[in-house]
XYZ file of C-alpha atoms in Angstrom:
638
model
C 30.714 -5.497 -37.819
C 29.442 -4.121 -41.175
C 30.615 0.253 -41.447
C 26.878 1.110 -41.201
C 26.389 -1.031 -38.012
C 29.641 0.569 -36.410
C 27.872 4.101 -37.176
C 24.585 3.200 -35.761
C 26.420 2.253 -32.690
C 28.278 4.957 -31.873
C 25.643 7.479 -33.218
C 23.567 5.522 -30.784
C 26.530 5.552 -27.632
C 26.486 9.467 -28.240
C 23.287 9.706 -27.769
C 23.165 7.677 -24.201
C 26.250 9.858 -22.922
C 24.155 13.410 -23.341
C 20.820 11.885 -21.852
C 22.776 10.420 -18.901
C 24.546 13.492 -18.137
C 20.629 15.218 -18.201
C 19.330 12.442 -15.986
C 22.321 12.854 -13.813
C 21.702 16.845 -13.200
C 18.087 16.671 -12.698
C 19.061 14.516 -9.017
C 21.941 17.020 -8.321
C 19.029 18.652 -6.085
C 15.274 17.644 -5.193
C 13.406 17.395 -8.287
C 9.583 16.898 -8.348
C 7.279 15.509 -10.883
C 3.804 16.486 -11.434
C 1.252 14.205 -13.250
C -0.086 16.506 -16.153
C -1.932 13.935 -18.301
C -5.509 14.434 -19.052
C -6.600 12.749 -15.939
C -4.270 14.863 -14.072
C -5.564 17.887 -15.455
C -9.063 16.987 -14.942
C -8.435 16.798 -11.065
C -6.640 20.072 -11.161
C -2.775 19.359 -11.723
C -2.749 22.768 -13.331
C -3.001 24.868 -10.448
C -0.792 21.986 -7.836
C 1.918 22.694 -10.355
C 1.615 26.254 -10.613
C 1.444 26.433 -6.989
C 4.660 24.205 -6.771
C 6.457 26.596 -9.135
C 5.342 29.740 -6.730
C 6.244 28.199 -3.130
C 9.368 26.930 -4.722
C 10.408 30.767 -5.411
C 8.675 32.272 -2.488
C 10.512 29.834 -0.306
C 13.686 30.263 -2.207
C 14.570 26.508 -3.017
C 16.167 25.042 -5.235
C 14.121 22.606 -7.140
C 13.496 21.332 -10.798
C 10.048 20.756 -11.312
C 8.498 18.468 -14.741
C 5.801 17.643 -15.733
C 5.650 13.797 -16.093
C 2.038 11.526 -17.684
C 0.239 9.301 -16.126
C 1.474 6.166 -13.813
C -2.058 4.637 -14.008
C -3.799 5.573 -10.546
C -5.938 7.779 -11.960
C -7.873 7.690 -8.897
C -6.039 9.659 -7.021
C -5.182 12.621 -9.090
C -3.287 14.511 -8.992
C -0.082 13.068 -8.392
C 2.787 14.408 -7.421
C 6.583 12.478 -6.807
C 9.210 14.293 -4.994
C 12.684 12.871 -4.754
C 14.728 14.500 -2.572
C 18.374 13.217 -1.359
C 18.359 11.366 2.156
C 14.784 10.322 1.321
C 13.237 7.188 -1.029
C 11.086 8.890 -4.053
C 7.900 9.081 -2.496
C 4.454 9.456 -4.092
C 1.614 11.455 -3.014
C -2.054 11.244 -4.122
C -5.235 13.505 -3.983
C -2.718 16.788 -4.377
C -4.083 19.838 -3.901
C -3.257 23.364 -3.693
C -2.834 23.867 -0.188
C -0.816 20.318 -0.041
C 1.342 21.302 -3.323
C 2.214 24.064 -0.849
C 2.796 21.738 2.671
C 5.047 19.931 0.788
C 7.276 22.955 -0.171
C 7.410 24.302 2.918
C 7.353 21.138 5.073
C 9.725 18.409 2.993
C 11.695 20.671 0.334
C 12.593 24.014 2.630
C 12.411 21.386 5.905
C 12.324 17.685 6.321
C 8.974 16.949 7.404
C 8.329 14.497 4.488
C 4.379 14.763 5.415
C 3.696 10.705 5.521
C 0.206 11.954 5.456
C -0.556 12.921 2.211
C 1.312 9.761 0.726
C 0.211 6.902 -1.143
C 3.665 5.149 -0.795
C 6.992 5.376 -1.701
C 8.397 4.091 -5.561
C 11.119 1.622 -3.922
C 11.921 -0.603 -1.111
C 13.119 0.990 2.005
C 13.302 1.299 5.714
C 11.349 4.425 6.041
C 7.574 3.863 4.618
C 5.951 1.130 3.059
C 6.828 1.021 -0.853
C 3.679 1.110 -3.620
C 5.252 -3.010 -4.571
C 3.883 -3.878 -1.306
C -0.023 -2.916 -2.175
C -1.857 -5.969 -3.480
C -2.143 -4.608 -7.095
C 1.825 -5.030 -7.356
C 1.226 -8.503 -6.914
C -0.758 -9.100 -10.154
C 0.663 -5.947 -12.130
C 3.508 -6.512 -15.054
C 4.619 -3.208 -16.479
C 6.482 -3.105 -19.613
C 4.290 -0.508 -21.860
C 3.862 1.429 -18.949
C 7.084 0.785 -17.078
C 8.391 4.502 -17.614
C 4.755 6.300 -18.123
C 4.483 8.630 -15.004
C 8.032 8.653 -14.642
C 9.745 10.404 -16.950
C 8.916 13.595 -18.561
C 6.976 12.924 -21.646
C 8.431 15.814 -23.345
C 12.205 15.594 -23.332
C 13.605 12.725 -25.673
C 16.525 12.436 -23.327
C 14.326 11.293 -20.900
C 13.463 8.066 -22.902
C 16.917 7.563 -23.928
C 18.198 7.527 -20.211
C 15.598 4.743 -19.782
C 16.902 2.699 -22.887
C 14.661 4.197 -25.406
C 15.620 3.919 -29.054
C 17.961 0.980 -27.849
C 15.418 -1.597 -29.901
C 16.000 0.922 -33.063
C 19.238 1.027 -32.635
C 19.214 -3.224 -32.701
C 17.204 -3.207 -35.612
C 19.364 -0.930 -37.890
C 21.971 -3.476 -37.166
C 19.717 -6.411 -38.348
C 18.295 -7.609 -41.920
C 14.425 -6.537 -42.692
C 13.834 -10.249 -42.282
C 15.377 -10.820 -39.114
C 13.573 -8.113 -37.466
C 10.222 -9.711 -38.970
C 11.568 -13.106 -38.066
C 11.548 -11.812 -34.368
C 8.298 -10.479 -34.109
C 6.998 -13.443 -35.605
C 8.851 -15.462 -32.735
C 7.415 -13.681 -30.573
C 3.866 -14.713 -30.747
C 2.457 -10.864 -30.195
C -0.976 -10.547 -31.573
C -2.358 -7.122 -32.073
C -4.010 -5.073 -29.052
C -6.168 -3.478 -31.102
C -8.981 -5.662 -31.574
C -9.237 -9.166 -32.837
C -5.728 -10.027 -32.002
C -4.513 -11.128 -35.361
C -0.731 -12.035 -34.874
C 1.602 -9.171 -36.063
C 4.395 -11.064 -37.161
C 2.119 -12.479 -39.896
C 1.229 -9.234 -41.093
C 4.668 -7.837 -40.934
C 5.460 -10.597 -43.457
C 3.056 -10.321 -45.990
C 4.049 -6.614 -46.494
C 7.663 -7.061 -46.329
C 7.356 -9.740 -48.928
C 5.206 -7.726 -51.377
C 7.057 -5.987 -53.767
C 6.374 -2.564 -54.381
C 8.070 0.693 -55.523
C 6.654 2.291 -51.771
C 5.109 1.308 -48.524
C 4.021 2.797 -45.674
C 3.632 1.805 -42.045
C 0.460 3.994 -39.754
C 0.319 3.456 -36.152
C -3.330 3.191 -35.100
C -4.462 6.049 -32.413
C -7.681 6.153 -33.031
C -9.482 5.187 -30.023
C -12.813 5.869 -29.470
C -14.488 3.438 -27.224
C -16.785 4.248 -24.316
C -15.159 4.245 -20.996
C -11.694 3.509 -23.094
C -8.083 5.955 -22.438
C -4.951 3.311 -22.903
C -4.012 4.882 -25.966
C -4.194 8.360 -25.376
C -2.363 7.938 -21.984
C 0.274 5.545 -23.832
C 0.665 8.993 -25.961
C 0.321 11.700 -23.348
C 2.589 9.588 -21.083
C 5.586 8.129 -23.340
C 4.933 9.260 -27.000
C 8.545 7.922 -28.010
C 7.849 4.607 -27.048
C 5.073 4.756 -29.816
C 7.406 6.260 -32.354
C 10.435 4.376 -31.556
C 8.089 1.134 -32.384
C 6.620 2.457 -35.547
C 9.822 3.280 -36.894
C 10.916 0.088 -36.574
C 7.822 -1.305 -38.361
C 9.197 0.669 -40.852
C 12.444 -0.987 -40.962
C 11.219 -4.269 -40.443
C 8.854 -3.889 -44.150
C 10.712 -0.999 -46.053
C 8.533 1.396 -45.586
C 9.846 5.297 -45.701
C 6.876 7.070 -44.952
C 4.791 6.800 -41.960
C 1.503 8.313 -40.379
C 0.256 8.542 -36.749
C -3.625 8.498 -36.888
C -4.884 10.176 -34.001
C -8.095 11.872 -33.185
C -8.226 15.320 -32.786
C -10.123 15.251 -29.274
C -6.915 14.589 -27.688
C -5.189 17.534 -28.066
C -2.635 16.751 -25.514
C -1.531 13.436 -27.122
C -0.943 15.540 -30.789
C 0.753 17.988 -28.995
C 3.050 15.555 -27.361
C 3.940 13.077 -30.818
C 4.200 16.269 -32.543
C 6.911 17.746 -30.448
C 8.529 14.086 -30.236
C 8.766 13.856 -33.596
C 10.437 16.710 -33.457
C 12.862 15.785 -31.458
C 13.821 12.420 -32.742
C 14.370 14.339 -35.997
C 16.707 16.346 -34.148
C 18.629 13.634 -32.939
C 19.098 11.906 -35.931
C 16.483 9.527 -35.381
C 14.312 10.334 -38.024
C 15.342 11.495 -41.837
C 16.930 9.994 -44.271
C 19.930 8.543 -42.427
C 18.803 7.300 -38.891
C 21.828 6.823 -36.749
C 24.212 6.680 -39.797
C 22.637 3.201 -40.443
C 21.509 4.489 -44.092
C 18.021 3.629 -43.360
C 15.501 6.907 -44.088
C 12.228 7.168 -42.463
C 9.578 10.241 -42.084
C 6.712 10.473 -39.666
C 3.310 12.453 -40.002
C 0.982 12.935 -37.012
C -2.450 12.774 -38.667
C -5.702 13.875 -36.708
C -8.852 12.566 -37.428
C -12.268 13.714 -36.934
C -13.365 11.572 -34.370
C -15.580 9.401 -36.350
C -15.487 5.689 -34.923
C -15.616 3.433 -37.491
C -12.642 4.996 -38.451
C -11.135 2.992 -36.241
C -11.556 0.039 -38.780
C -8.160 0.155 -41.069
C -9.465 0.400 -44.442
C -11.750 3.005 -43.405
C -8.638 4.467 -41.210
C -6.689 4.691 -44.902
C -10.129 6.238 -46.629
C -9.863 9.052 -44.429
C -5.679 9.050 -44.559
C -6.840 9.531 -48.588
C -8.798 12.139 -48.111
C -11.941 10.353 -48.710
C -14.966 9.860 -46.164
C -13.904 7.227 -43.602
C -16.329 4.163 -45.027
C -14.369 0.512 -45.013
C -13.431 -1.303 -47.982
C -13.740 -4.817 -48.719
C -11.329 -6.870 -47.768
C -9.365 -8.782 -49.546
C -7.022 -7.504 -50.437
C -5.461 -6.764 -47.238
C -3.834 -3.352 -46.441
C -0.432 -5.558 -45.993
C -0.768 -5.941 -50.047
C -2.509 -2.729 -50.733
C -3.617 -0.414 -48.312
C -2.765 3.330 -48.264
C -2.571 4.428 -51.977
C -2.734 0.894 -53.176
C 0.602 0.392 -51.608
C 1.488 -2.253 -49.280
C 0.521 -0.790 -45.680
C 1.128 -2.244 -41.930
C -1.116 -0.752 -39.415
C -1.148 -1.588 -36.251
C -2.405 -0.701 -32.801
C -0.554 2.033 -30.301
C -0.087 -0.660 -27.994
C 0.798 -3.144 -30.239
C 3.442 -1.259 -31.614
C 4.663 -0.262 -28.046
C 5.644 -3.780 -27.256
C 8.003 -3.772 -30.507
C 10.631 -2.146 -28.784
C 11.279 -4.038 -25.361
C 10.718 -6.925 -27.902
C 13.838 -6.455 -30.641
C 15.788 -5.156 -27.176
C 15.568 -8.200 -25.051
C 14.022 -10.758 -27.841
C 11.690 -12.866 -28.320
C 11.373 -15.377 -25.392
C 11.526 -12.902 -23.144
C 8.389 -11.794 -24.307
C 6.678 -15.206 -24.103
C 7.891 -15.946 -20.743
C 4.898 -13.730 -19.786
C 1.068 -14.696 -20.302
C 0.133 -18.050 -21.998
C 1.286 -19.907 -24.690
C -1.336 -19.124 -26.887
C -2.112 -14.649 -25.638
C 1.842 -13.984 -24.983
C 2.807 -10.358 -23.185
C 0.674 -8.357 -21.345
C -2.764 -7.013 -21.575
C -3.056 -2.792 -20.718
C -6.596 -2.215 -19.307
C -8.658 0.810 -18.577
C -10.326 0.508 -15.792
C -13.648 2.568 -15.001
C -17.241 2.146 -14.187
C -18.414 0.896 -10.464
C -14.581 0.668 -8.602
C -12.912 2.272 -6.528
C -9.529 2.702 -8.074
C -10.368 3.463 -11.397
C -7.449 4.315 -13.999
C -4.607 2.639 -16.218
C -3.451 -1.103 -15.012
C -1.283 -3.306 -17.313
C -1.161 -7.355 -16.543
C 0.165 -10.828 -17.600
C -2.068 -12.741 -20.419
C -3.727 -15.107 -18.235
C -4.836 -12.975 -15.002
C -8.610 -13.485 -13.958
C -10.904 -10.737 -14.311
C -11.621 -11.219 -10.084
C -7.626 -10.583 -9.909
C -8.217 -7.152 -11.326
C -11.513 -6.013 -10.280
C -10.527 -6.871 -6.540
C -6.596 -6.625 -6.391
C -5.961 -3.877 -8.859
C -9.255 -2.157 -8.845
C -9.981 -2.764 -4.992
C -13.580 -3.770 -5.417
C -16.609 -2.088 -5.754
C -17.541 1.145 -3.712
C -20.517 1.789 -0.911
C -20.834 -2.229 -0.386
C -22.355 -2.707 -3.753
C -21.891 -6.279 -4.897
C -20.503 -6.964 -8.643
C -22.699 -7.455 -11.538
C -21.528 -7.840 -14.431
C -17.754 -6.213 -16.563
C -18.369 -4.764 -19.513
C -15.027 -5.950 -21.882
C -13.782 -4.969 -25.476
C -15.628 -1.554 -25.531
C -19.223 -1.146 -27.697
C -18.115 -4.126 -29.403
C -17.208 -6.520 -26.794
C -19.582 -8.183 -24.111
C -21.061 -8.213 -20.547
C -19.092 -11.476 -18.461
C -21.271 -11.979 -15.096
C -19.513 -12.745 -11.847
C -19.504 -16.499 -12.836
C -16.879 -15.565 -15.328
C -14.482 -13.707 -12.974
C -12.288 -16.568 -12.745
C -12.308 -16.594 -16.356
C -8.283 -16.194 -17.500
C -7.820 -12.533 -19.467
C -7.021 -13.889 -22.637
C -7.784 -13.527 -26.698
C -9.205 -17.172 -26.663
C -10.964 -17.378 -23.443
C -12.836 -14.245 -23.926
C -13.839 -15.209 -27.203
C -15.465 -18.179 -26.175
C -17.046 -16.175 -23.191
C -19.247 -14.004 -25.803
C -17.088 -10.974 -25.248
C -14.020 -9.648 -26.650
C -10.512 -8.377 -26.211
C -10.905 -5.515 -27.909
C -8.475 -2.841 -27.818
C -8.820 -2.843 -23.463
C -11.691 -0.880 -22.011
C -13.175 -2.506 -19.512
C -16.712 -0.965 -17.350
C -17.125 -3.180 -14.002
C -20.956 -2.624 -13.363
C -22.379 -3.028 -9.917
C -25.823 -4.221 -8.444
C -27.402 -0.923 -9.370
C -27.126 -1.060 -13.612
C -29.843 -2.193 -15.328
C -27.818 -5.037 -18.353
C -30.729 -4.384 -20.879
C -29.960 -0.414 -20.362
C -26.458 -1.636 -20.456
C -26.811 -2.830 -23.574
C -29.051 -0.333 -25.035
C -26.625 2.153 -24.274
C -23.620 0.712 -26.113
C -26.023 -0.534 -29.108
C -27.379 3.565 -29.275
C -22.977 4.037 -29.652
C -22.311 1.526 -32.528
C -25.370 2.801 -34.424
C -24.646 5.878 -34.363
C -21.019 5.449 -35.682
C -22.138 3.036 -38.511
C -21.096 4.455 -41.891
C -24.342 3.606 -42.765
C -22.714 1.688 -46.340
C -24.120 -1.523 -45.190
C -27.789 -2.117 -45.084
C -27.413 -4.714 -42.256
C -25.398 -2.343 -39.794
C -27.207 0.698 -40.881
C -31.065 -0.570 -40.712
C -30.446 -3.404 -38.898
C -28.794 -1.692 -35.478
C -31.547 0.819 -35.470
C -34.143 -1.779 -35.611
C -32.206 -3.745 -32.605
C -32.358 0.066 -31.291
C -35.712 0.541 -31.083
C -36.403 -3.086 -30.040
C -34.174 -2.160 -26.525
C -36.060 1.401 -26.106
C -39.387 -0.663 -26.176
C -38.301 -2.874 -23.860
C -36.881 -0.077 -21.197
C -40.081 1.912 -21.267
C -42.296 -0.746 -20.595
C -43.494 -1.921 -24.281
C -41.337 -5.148 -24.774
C -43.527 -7.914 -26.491
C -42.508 -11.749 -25.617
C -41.480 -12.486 -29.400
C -38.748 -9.917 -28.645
C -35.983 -11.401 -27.404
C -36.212 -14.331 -30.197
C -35.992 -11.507 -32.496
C -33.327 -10.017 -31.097
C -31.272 -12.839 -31.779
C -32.070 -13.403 -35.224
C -31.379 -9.845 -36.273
C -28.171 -10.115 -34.075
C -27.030 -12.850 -36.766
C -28.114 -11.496 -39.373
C -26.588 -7.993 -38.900
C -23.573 -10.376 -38.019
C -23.413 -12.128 -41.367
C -24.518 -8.913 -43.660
C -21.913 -6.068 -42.179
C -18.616 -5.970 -43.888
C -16.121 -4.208 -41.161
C -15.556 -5.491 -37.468
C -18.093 -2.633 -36.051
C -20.694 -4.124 -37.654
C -19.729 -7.740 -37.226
C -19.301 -7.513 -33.704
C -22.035 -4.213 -32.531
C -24.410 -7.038 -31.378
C -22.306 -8.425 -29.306
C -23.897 -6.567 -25.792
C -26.963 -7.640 -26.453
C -25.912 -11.019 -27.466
C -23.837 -11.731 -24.019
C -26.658 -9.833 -22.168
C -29.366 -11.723 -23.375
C -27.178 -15.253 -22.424
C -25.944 -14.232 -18.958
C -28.901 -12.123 -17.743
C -32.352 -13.679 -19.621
C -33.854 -13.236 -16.600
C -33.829 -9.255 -16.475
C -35.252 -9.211 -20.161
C -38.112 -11.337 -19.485
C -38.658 -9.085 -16.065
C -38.832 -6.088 -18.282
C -40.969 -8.012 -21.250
C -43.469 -9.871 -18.436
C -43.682 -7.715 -15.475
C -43.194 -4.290 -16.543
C -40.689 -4.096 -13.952
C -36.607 -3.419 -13.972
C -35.346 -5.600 -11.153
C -32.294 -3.018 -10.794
C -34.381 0.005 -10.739
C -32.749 2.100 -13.348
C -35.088 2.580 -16.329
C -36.725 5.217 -15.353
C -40.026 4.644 -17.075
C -40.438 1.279 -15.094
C -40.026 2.716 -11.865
C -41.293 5.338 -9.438
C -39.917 7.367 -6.119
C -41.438 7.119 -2.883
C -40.574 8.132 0.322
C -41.634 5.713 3.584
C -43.588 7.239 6.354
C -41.999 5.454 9.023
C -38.593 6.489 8.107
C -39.172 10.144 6.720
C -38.209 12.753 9.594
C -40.806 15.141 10.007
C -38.458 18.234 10.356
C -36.128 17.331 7.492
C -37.116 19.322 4.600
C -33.958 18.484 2.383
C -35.692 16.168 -0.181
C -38.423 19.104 -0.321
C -35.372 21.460 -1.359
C -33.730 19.143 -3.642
C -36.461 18.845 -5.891
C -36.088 20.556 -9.218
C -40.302 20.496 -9.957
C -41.540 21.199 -6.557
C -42.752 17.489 -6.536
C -42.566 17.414 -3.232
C -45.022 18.694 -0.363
C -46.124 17.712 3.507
C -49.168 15.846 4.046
C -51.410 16.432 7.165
C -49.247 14.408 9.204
C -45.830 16.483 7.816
C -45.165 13.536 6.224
C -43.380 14.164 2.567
C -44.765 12.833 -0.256
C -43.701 12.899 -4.010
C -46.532 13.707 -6.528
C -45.826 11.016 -9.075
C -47.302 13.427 -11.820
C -44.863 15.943 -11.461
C -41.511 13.465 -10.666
C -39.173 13.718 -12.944
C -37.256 10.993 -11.663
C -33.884 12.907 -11.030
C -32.864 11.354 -8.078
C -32.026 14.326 -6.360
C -34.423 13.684 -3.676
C -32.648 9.985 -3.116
C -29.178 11.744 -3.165
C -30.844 14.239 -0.235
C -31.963 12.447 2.302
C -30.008 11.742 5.232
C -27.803 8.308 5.192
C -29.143 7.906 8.649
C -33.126 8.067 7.533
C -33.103 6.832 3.359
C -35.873 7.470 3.414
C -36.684 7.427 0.021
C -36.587 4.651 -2.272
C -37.508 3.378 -5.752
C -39.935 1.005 -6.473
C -40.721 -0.906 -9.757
C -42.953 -1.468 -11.618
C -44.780 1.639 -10.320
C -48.243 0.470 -9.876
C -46.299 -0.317 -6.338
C -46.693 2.940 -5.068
C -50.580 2.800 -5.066
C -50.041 -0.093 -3.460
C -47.908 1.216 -0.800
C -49.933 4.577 -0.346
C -53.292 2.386 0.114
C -51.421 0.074 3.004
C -50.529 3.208 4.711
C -53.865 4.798 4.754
């Protein structure tokens, strides 16, 4: 073993002695972790920890209470996990104040561990059932989020008592080319998007000579409905680091940038202060570990602009130029920031590097399929009911997650559609949900990967809306520098509107199509290539509620609110229930002779506050499209 390898291992030995010895005093008494990412927040982890911190003193126990990210069950924020000694670590959901305070008094100060506030406990035992034994664990593979939730996001120690910087540590003691050689191996394709195969890239800059390179870790998400990066971030912002340093190794670069948008002030506040740290530590500078390799980090925020998601127009706006995308070639692995050779790659991508160079490469592929190796992090949202962060083997159906992870859909509603790979991605109807989750298969579906958001949409969403609404996103966030995406998205735009309110023509669907291709064919970056694409995978899965809106006026899932009207049914309304009279913002609302309600369609402004009102045990009031039908209706009545 070379000097410099011999210094990178001790450095590195030194390094796991002090974080066990933290790890080790944190359990010398009952230690509690409180879920403080933004979803925490949100459902008020603020006060539930403040509250902790106040019973713990009023009570007089001894406690040490973090604040730990985001474990993915966003649903059932806040979350709170209390290990105490005698007892597994148990996890409770839906925390609030008064509960923050039970479980003071009740578990800490006594032993009541108060079974009824908890979702399960984090390890098999004899006492309660564990979280493995819920049917999500069955399909779930962690290894970007293995430690999110877990560990306290902003204490490097922390990470290093969990391995972290052990992959680092391996790739100091290995040749540029090895390291590149491993990711190569590996088969990972980048999370980010189209999935191009990182290895690849990795080689082209490493074998492109030049005086300087850099390496920018892509943070820039900005997709509807989409939060696996900024959790990733908010949760275990060393993990990102630790791989992005590597990718610096692995090229020779010695200057790096995090590109991150400045709407996620958490996430900057938390790769900030871990950069920090692993500069402290020795894990950053100009001789990491003694290894003799020197690498600096910038956290760079961005304005929120989408299509600066797109890497050349990422390094525009690095430049200090207006975040438009270049043409391509050449490639930022032969000139990208500065005209210097430039990896960029995704958060998540470069969160698998790690585990990775640590446990090499076929460990990797033993998970997912020979062509989409690893795992796939989702974000789930839309029409479920568990929303939040899951993370699964390539190769898992879509039904797999919408039913075992996501537990279905709420109120009996059946499934309609998943919305997959953000604005640019595509609508996959329940025919497809034993479609595999992988790059391929989803491609030939008419939907993407993407970077991982995925919207599950239920009997009640209206797929030419659907697609209206993410086309209204993409043009929006064009650049505007080609004349395809700019002009050709807003006429696409204006075709959908038509079409909602009632003023679709026949012709329009064929012409949605051909401007789909041609916008396809004339955009130069992957927002324009691919912004069709909802309106492409609507129009093949769900013809049917196009022509509806084009032939009959009519929107068969009675959502567009210009193609459909309220009305409430006589022989259901309750003659003294006045709540739908209340509801109503406009006073739409009256008693006829008979104290029967009934809406004046002239002065409805189709809230649905008067649907939302009504007793579940009259609904009385319903929609009804097109709404000629409630002339109809009134006349049958008379």
């Amino acid at each position: 073993m070379s000097k410099e390898n011999q210094a990178v291992s001790a450095a590195y030995a030194g390094l796991q002695q002090k974080a066990a010895l933290v790890r080790q005093s944190r359990h010398e008494k009952p230690l509690l972790l409180v879920g403080t990412a933004t979803c925490g927040l949100a459902a008020g982890a603020a006060a539930v920890l403040k509250t902790i911190k106040e019973e713990l003193a009023r009570q007089k126990v001894e406690a040490t209470v973090l604040e730990a990210g985001c474990m993915g069950h966003c649903y059932a924020e806040p979350l709170v996990i209390v290990y105490k000694p005698g007892f597994p670590p148990i996890l409770y959901g839906y925390v609030t104040e008064g509960i923050a305070s039970r479980l003071v008094i009740d578990f800490l100060a006594g032993d009541d561990p108060c079974l009824e506030f908890a979702l399960g406990a984090l390890e098999e035992n004899e006492f309660l059932p564990a979280l493995s034994d819920f049917p999500r664990f069955g399909v779930e593979q962690k290894i970007i989020l293995e430690n999110c939730g877990l560990i306290d996001p902003e204490n490097i120690m922390d990470y290093i008592a969990h391995d972290g910087y052990a992959g680092l540590a391996r790739a100091l003691q290995l040749e540029p080319a090895a390291v590149v050689a491993e990711i190569k191996a590996s088969g990972l394709r980048g999370r980010g998007g189209a999935g191009f195969p990182t290895g690849r890239k990795w080689e082209t800059c490493l074998g492109t000579p030049a005086d300087e390179k850099y390496v920018i870790c892509n943070a820039d998400e900005g997709d509807p409905g989409a939060f696996m990066d900024r959790t990733i971030m908010e949760s275990n912002p060393h993990l990102v680091l630790e791989g992005l340093i590597i990718a610096a190794r692995a090229v020779g670069a010695d200057r790096g940038y995090v590109y991150v948008r400045a709407e996620y002030p958490l996430a900057v506040k938390r790769l900030a202060l871990a950069v920090e740290q692993a500069r402290q530590c020795g894990l950053l500078g100009e001789n990491i570990l003694g290894g003799g390799f020197g690498f600096e980090v910038e956290v760079f925020q961005g304005s929120g602009a989408f299509v600066c998601g797109e890497e050349t127009a990422l390094i525009a706006s690095i430049e200090g130029e207006p975040g438009i995308p270049r043409h391509r070639p050449p490639f930022p692995a032969a000139a990208g920031l500065y005209g210097r050779p430039t990896v960029i790659d995704n958060v998540k991508t470069l969160s698998f590097i790690p585990s990775i160079i640590n446990r090499g490469a076929d460990w990797f592929k033993s998970t997912g399929t020979p062509g989409s190796p690893g795992t796939a992090v989702f974000a789930l949202a839309g029409k479920l009911v568990n929303t939040g962060l899951t993370e699964v083997p390539m190769g898992t159906t879509l039904n797999q997650v919408v039913y075992d992870v996501g537990s279905g859909i709420p109120k009996g509603k059946k499934f309609k559609a998943v919305q997959i790979g953000g604005p640019s991605g595509g609508c996959l109807p329940e025919s497809a949900l034993d479609m595999p989750i992988d790059f391929d298969s989803l491609s030939g579906a008419g939907a993407m990967m993407g970077s991982g958001g995925m919207v599950v949409l239920d009997e009640d969403d209206c797929m030419v809306e659907i697609a209206r609404f993410f086309l209204d996103f993409t043009q929006k966030e064009s650049c505007g520098k080609c004349t395809m995406c700019r002009l050709g998205t807003r006429q696409m735009l204006d075709i959908l509107e038509d079409i909602t309110r009632g003023r679709g023509r026949p012709e329009d669907i064929d012409l949605l199509l051909s401007l789909a291709e041609d916008i396809k064919a004339g955009s130069l970056c992957g927002l324009g290539k691919t912004a069709p694409n909802p309106v492409l995978s609507t129009i093949r899965y769900f013809r049917d509620e196009y022509e509806a809106h084009i032939n009959e006026k009519r929107c068969p899932s009675l959502m567009c609110q210009e193609l459909i009207a309220f009305y409430i049914l006589p022989e259901k309304c309750e003659r003294s229930c006045d709540a739908c009279v209340g509801s109503c913002p406009v006073e739409a609302i009256y008693n006829n002779a008979d104290r029967i309600k009934v809406i004046d369609q002239q002065k409805c402004v189709k809230c649905n506050s008067c649907v939302d009102a009504c007793p579940p045990q009259y609904r009385a009031v319903i929609k009804l499209s097109p709404p000629e039908l409630v002339a109809e209706r009134e006349k049958e009545n008379k």
